[in-house]
Structure formats: structure tokens, C-alpha cells
Amino acid sequence: MIIKGKAICDRGVVRSGNEDHILVNQRIFTDGAMEFELNANLGNHWFAVADGMGGHHGGEVASRLVLENLREITREIEPDISLKEFDGRMFAWLMDINASIKMEGELNTALKGMGTTLSGVFLGENSAYIYNAGDSRVYLYRKGLLEKLTRDHTLGESAGRRDIRSHLLVNCIGPINHPYIDVDDISREILPGTVLLICSDGLTEMIDGIELLKGCETGSPDLLVEKACSAGGRDNISLIWVEFI
């Protein structure tokens, strides 16, 4: 199979800066877009969205540091790694990077309390694993159906209560002592015609599930960003559209 897609990291309408960063294999960027075409059979492809928070420049620093550090371990992960091994490697990595970001914040008062969410996809030789810490998301779209694959690590979703403000995070990378990362196997879902959408909450807070589905049906990631901006664009908007052909 061939993987075709586009990554977009947009500042949005309201904010003057961008605290999001995107990783597509070895490239990290913010404030921009890139198209890509990859051979799925070669394996070891990485996609990730990091949505930073905290301090004047803290969120921008945290999201960049997390993806720079993640990029380093992508060179060490074997393309045929099992789910159990992948889960263990990601958790060990999380502990290291969480401690590093926390220490960076303690050494620099301007960065104190900084942190970031992380959500992404690893495509191995015959496997596909998703990973998530925070409220950035991974969706699967195929044949007119849209499914959220990740669980938001928010107060409302953790408690199972819709009346609690959903954007209050109970887990992320950086400002907490005991972070966690969800890892799941979606290998059986990778078929021709499947789209994986990785995105920050700057997209999903602006457009509801119906509008998100309509945007996916058009096959245009640019339209999704336009919809979020037209709805107010209160936050930075980042997404990676990964389509299997």
C-alpha cells in the first residue's frame, strides 16, 4: 500500500503564537504544511501531534522538546516490534522525557509548569500502533464512518461525567509526577481506503462530530482547518491526514 497525506500546523484566528508542533518521520515543524507520500511496506513511519501549554513560551518549548526527543527513539525502534515491547519502550521514554521537561521548567522560571499533550501513530512492517497522552486525538475514517480511537485524558472523560468541563486535563507530559500513555494495536484496521486523522483539540473544540465527519468525507484536510478557523479558531489547529491507498 501507499500512504498519502498532509500535515497542517495552523496558528488559528485568535492566538498570536503557535504552541503546537508536528512530527512526520524525521521532520518537525510548526506554522506550516507539508504533503507526503510513503511506502507502507517499508515500515517504521511515525506521525505525531504535540499541543503545548504553560508559560509565555512554555507550551511551544515543551511540544518541540517532546517531539525532538521522540524523533531520537524512532531511530531505535525496530519495524517489527511487538505491541508489548512497543508499549514498554514508550512508557520508559515517557518517564525520561517527563522528568527532563519538569527539570527544564524548574531551572527556568519562565518555563515553569510547561507541558504538552501527545498523540500519534507508529506504522511498522506489519503493525500499526497508536499512542496518546492528553486530549489530542486519533480518528479512523472509512466508508462514511468516523471513529475516535483514543481516549481523552480529561477530568470529564475519566469520571464518565459530561457535566464536568472536558478540557481539564488529568494527564499530559511535563507538569505531573505520574504521567501515562495509552498504546493500542490498530493493525487490522489498516486497509485501502482507510484514513487516520491525528489532531489537536484546536480542531475538535471548534467543530463537532458531524462537521468533522463531513470534512472527512470531502477528503480535504485543508477544509477541516478552514472550518475550525471559520468557527472561531480560538486555539492552534494541528492535524495529520494519513490515507492508505
Tab-separated table of C-alpha atoms in Angstrom:
chain	number	residue	atom	x	y	z
A	1	MET	CA	0.000	0.000	0.000
A	2	ILE	CA	0.908	3.628	-0.485
A	3	ILE	CA	0.446	6.223	2.264
A	4	LYS	CA	-0.525	9.671	1.071
A	5	GLY	CA	-1.348	12.595	3.261
A	6	LYS	CA	-0.872	16.093	4.531
A	7	ALA	CA	0.179	17.652	7.838
A	8	ILE	CA	-1.016	21.144	8.774
A	9	CYS	CA	0.004	23.223	11.788
A	10	ASP	CA	-2.036	26.444	11.839
A	11	ARG	CA	-1.925	29.290	14.358
A	12	GLY	CA	-5.695	29.751	14.261
A	13	VAL	CA	-7.533	33.072	14.386
A	14	VAL	CA	-7.132	34.296	17.983
A	15	ARG	CA	-3.681	33.383	19.242
A	16	SER	CA	-0.571	35.316	18.215
A	17	GLY	CA	1.767	32.340	18.664
A	18	ASN	CA	1.719	28.629	17.953
A	19	GLU	CA	2.352	26.143	20.766
A	20	ASP	CA	1.725	23.069	18.579
A	21	HIS	CA	4.339	21.004	16.770
A	22	ILE	CA	4.002	18.156	14.287
A	23	LEU	CA	6.278	15.188	13.580
A	24	VAL	CA	6.226	13.337	10.263
A	25	ASN	CA	9.004	10.751	10.341
A	26	GLN	CA	12.170	12.823	10.846
A	27	ARG	CA	10.659	16.249	10.179
A	28	ILE	CA	9.341	18.508	12.950
A	29	PHE	CA	7.575	21.763	12.162
A	30	THR	CA	5.110	24.410	13.314
A	31	ASP	CA	3.252	27.137	11.371
A	32	GLY	CA	3.128	25.386	8.035
A	33	ALA	CA	2.036	22.415	5.994
A	34	MET	CA	3.601	19.512	4.170
A	35	GLU	CA	2.350	16.801	1.858
A	36	PHE	CA	3.877	13.335	1.878
A	37	GLU	CA	3.779	10.023	0.030
A	38	LEU	CA	5.307	6.941	1.633
A	39	ASN	CA	5.596	3.211	1.010
A	40	ALA	CA	3.637	1.461	3.759
A	41	ASN	CA	5.504	-1.806	3.175
A	42	LEU	CA	8.843	-0.304	4.236
A	43	GLY	CA	7.598	0.220	7.780
A	44	ASN	CA	8.857	2.434	10.612
A	45	HIS	CA	6.775	5.517	9.819
A	46	TRP	CA	5.955	7.929	12.662
A	47	PHE	CA	3.291	10.624	12.891
A	48	ALA	CA	2.619	12.759	15.975
A	49	VAL	CA	0.884	15.937	17.122
A	50	ALA	CA	2.012	17.728	20.309
A	51	ASP	CA	-0.153	20.517	21.773
A	52	GLY	CA	1.881	22.575	24.256
A	53	MET	CA	0.707	24.531	27.291
A	54	GLY	CA	2.082	26.678	30.103
A	55	GLY	CA	4.052	29.902	30.493
A	56	HIS	CA	4.710	32.614	27.927
A	57	HIS	CA	6.745	30.339	25.647
A	58	GLY	CA	6.464	27.187	27.750
A	59	GLY	CA	3.970	25.309	25.583
A	60	GLU	CA	5.952	25.924	22.434
A	61	VAL	CA	9.140	24.716	24.139
A	62	ALA	CA	7.523	21.626	25.677
A	63	SER	CA	5.871	20.406	22.468
A	64	ARG	CA	9.073	20.894	20.488
A	65	LEU	CA	11.233	19.134	23.102
A	66	VAL	CA	8.880	16.151	23.258
A	67	LEU	CA	8.908	15.647	19.502
A	68	GLU	CA	12.662	16.174	19.221
A	69	ASN	CA	13.148	13.527	21.879
A	70	LEU	CA	10.601	11.198	20.280
A	71	ARG	CA	12.373	11.571	16.939
A	72	GLU	CA	15.528	10.201	18.541
A	73	ILE	CA	13.878	6.982	19.721
A	74	THR	CA	12.176	6.444	16.343
A	75	ARG	CA	15.655	5.591	15.073
A	76	GLU	CA	15.944	2.874	17.716
A	77	ILE	CA	12.524	1.206	17.393
A	78	GLU	CA	12.585	-1.923	15.239
A	79	PRO	CA	9.974	-2.004	12.431
A	80	ASP	CA	8.827	-5.474	13.572
A	81	ILE	CA	8.465	-4.549	17.263
A	82	SER	CA	5.627	-6.283	19.107
A	83	LEU	CA	2.825	-4.409	20.845
A	84	LYS	CA	4.108	-5.433	24.290
A	85	GLU	CA	7.632	-4.256	23.505
A	86	PHE	CA	6.371	-1.038	21.944
A	87	ASP	CA	4.213	-0.287	24.985
A	88	GLY	CA	7.170	-0.818	27.296
A	89	ARG	CA	9.527	1.312	25.218
A	90	MET	CA	7.027	4.157	25.012
A	91	PHE	CA	6.408	4.109	28.761
A	92	ALA	CA	10.141	4.155	29.532
A	93	TRP	CA	10.588	7.022	27.076
A	94	LEU	CA	7.672	8.898	28.680
A	95	MET	CA	9.258	8.694	32.125
A	96	ASP	CA	12.541	10.094	30.806
A	97	ILE	CA	11.095	12.966	28.786
A	98	ASN	CA	8.619	13.884	31.539
A	99	ALA	CA	11.488	14.221	34.030
A	100	SER	CA	13.510	16.269	31.536
A	101	ILE	CA	10.707	18.734	30.859
A	102	LYS	CA	9.895	19.066	34.557
A	103	MET	CA	13.566	19.796	35.324
A	104	GLU	CA	13.774	22.319	32.475
A	105	GLY	CA	10.801	24.137	33.968
A	106	GLU	CA	12.378	24.179	37.405
A	107	LEU	CA	15.643	25.626	36.062
A	108	ASN	CA	13.889	28.350	34.062
A	109	THR	CA	11.078	30.174	35.862
A	110	ALA	CA	9.662	31.400	32.535
A	111	LEU	CA	9.016	27.771	31.615
A	112	LYS	CA	7.741	26.556	34.982
A	113	GLY	CA	4.703	24.314	34.654
A	114	MET	CA	5.081	23.821	30.916
A	115	GLY	CA	3.730	20.656	29.373
A	116	THR	CA	2.236	19.127	26.269
A	117	THR	CA	-0.188	16.526	25.018
A	118	LEU	CA	0.951	13.896	22.534
A	119	SER	CA	-0.988	11.759	20.117
A	120	GLY	CA	0.285	9.757	17.203
A	121	VAL	CA	0.663	6.654	15.069
A	122	PHE	CA	3.536	4.217	14.512
A	123	LEU	CA	3.422	2.111	11.343
A	124	GLY	CA	5.721	-0.907	11.421
A	125	GLU	CA	6.324	-3.611	8.851
A	126	ASN	CA	3.077	-5.453	9.632
A	127	SER	CA	1.712	-3.410	12.503
A	128	ALA	CA	0.057	-0.124	13.373
A	129	TYR	CA	0.071	1.226	16.935
A	130	ILE	CA	-1.490	4.409	18.268
A	131	TYR	CA	-0.301	6.264	21.364
A	132	ASN	CA	-1.800	9.108	23.372
A	133	ALA	CA	-1.204	11.251	26.456
A	134	GLY	CA	-3.682	14.093	26.983
A	135	ASP	CA	-6.584	15.201	24.800
A	136	SER	CA	-5.131	15.285	21.315
A	137	ARG	CA	-6.804	12.537	19.324
A	138	VAL	CA	-6.547	9.864	16.648
A	139	TYR	CA	-9.609	9.166	14.499
A	140	LEU	CA	-10.259	6.497	11.885
A	141	TYR	CA	-12.388	7.307	8.858
A	142	ARG	CA	-13.557	4.726	6.307
A	143	LYS	CA	-16.604	4.369	4.053
A	144	GLY	CA	-18.524	7.247	5.595
A	145	LEU	CA	-17.886	6.245	9.218
A	146	LEU	CA	-15.732	8.188	11.685
A	147	GLU	CA	-14.453	6.596	14.919
A	148	LYS	CA	-12.429	8.156	17.733
A	149	LEU	CA	-9.695	5.660	18.585
A	150	THR	CA	-8.078	7.436	21.535
A	151	ARG	CA	-9.421	8.271	24.974
A	152	ASP	CA	-9.225	11.873	26.201
A	153	HIS	CA	-7.297	12.130	29.462
A	154	THR	CA	-9.607	14.780	30.865
A	155	LEU	CA	-11.491	15.119	34.127
A	156	GLY	CA	-14.858	14.674	32.444
A	157	GLU	CA	-13.990	11.573	30.404
A	158	SER	CA	-12.079	9.941	33.251
A	159	ALA	CA	-15.048	10.386	35.589
A	160	GLY	CA	-17.591	9.401	32.954
A	161	ARG	CA	-19.455	12.649	33.556
A	162	ARG	CA	-20.498	15.021	30.794
A	163	ASP	CA	-21.237	17.831	33.264
A	164	ILE	CA	-17.546	18.263	34.153
A	165	ARG	CA	-15.575	20.623	31.913
A	166	SER	CA	-13.968	18.258	29.447
A	167	HIS	CA	-10.821	20.283	28.749
A	168	LEU	CA	-9.398	19.941	32.273
A	169	LEU	CA	-6.510	17.526	31.768
A	170	VAL	CA	-5.709	14.760	34.248
A	171	ASN	CA	-2.725	13.566	32.204
A	172	CYS	CA	-0.120	15.131	29.931
A	173	ILE	CA	3.680	15.280	29.621
A	174	GLY	CA	5.692	17.642	31.803
A	175	PRO	CA	3.888	19.158	34.795
A	176	ILE	CA	2.693	16.000	36.566
A	177	ASN	CA	4.598	13.372	38.548
A	178	HIS	CA	2.999	10.200	37.237
A	179	PRO	CA	2.043	10.553	33.560
A	180	TYR	CA	0.815	7.630	31.499
A	181	ILE	CA	0.495	6.868	27.822
A	182	ASP	CA	-2.189	4.738	26.177
A	183	VAL	CA	-0.949	2.379	23.453
A	184	ASP	CA	-3.289	0.332	21.248
A	185	ASP	CA	-2.953	-2.015	18.284
A	186	ILE	CA	-4.959	-0.991	15.209
A	187	SER	CA	-3.104	-3.217	12.713
A	188	ARG	CA	-6.280	-4.924	11.479
A	189	GLU	CA	-7.824	-1.550	10.647
A	190	ILE	CA	-5.155	-0.602	8.106
A	191	LEU	CA	-6.857	-1.332	4.780
A	192	PRO	CA	-7.008	0.508	1.456
A	193	GLY	CA	-9.460	3.382	1.796
A	194	THR	CA	-8.706	3.947	5.481
A	195	VAL	CA	-7.811	7.422	6.752
A	196	LEU	CA	-6.188	8.129	10.115
A	197	LEU	CA	-6.674	11.675	11.394
A	198	ILE	CA	-4.356	12.822	14.183
A	199	CYS	CA	-5.298	16.214	15.608
A	200	SER	CA	-5.044	18.662	18.492
A	201	ASP	CA	-8.108	19.916	20.350
A	202	GLY	CA	-7.826	23.174	18.424
A	203	LEU	CA	-9.684	21.281	15.700
A	204	THR	CA	-12.139	19.239	17.749
A	205	GLU	CA	-13.135	22.069	20.103
A	206	MET	CA	-14.167	24.187	17.108
A	207	ILE	CA	-16.148	21.695	15.042
A	208	ASP	CA	-18.454	18.956	16.314
A	209	GLY	CA	-18.502	15.326	15.263
A	210	ILE	CA	-20.977	15.891	12.433
A	211	GLU	CA	-18.895	18.661	10.887
A	212	LEU	CA	-15.742	16.617	11.398
A	213	LEU	CA	-17.331	13.712	9.533
A	214	LYS	CA	-18.470	15.996	6.713
A	215	GLY	CA	-14.951	17.362	6.417
A	216	CYS	CA	-13.503	13.865	6.252
A	217	GLU	CA	-15.978	12.910	3.538
A	218	THR	CA	-14.537	15.634	1.300
A	219	GLY	CA	-11.059	14.125	1.622
A	220	SER	CA	-9.635	17.590	2.272
A	221	PRO	CA	-7.600	18.254	5.445
A	222	ASP	CA	-7.394	21.910	4.385
A	223	LEU	CA	-11.177	22.166	4.610
A	224	LEU	CA	-11.110	20.860	8.189
A	225	VAL	CA	-8.721	23.644	9.179
A	226	GLU	CA	-10.840	26.210	7.323
A	227	LYS	CA	-13.938	25.017	9.189
A	228	ALA	CA	-12.174	25.349	12.550
A	229	CYS	CA	-10.976	28.850	11.709
A	230	SER	CA	-14.426	29.889	10.475
A	231	ALA	CA	-15.928	28.632	13.747
A	232	GLY	CA	-13.656	30.953	15.733
A	233	GLY	CA	-10.192	29.409	15.613
A	234	ARG	CA	-9.628	30.092	19.320
A	235	ASP	CA	-6.685	27.683	19.604
A	236	ASN	CA	-3.836	26.464	17.425
A	237	ILE	CA	-5.023	23.848	14.952
A	238	SER	CA	-2.842	20.875	14.067
A	239	LEU	CA	-3.690	17.752	12.109
A	240	ILE	CA	-2.097	14.941	10.135
A	241	TRP	CA	-4.173	13.268	7.436
A	242	VAL	CA	-2.836	9.746	6.737
A	243	GLU	CA	-4.584	7.939	3.880
A	244	PHE	CA	-3.932	4.350	2.778
A	245	ILE	CA	-4.267	3.641	-0.927
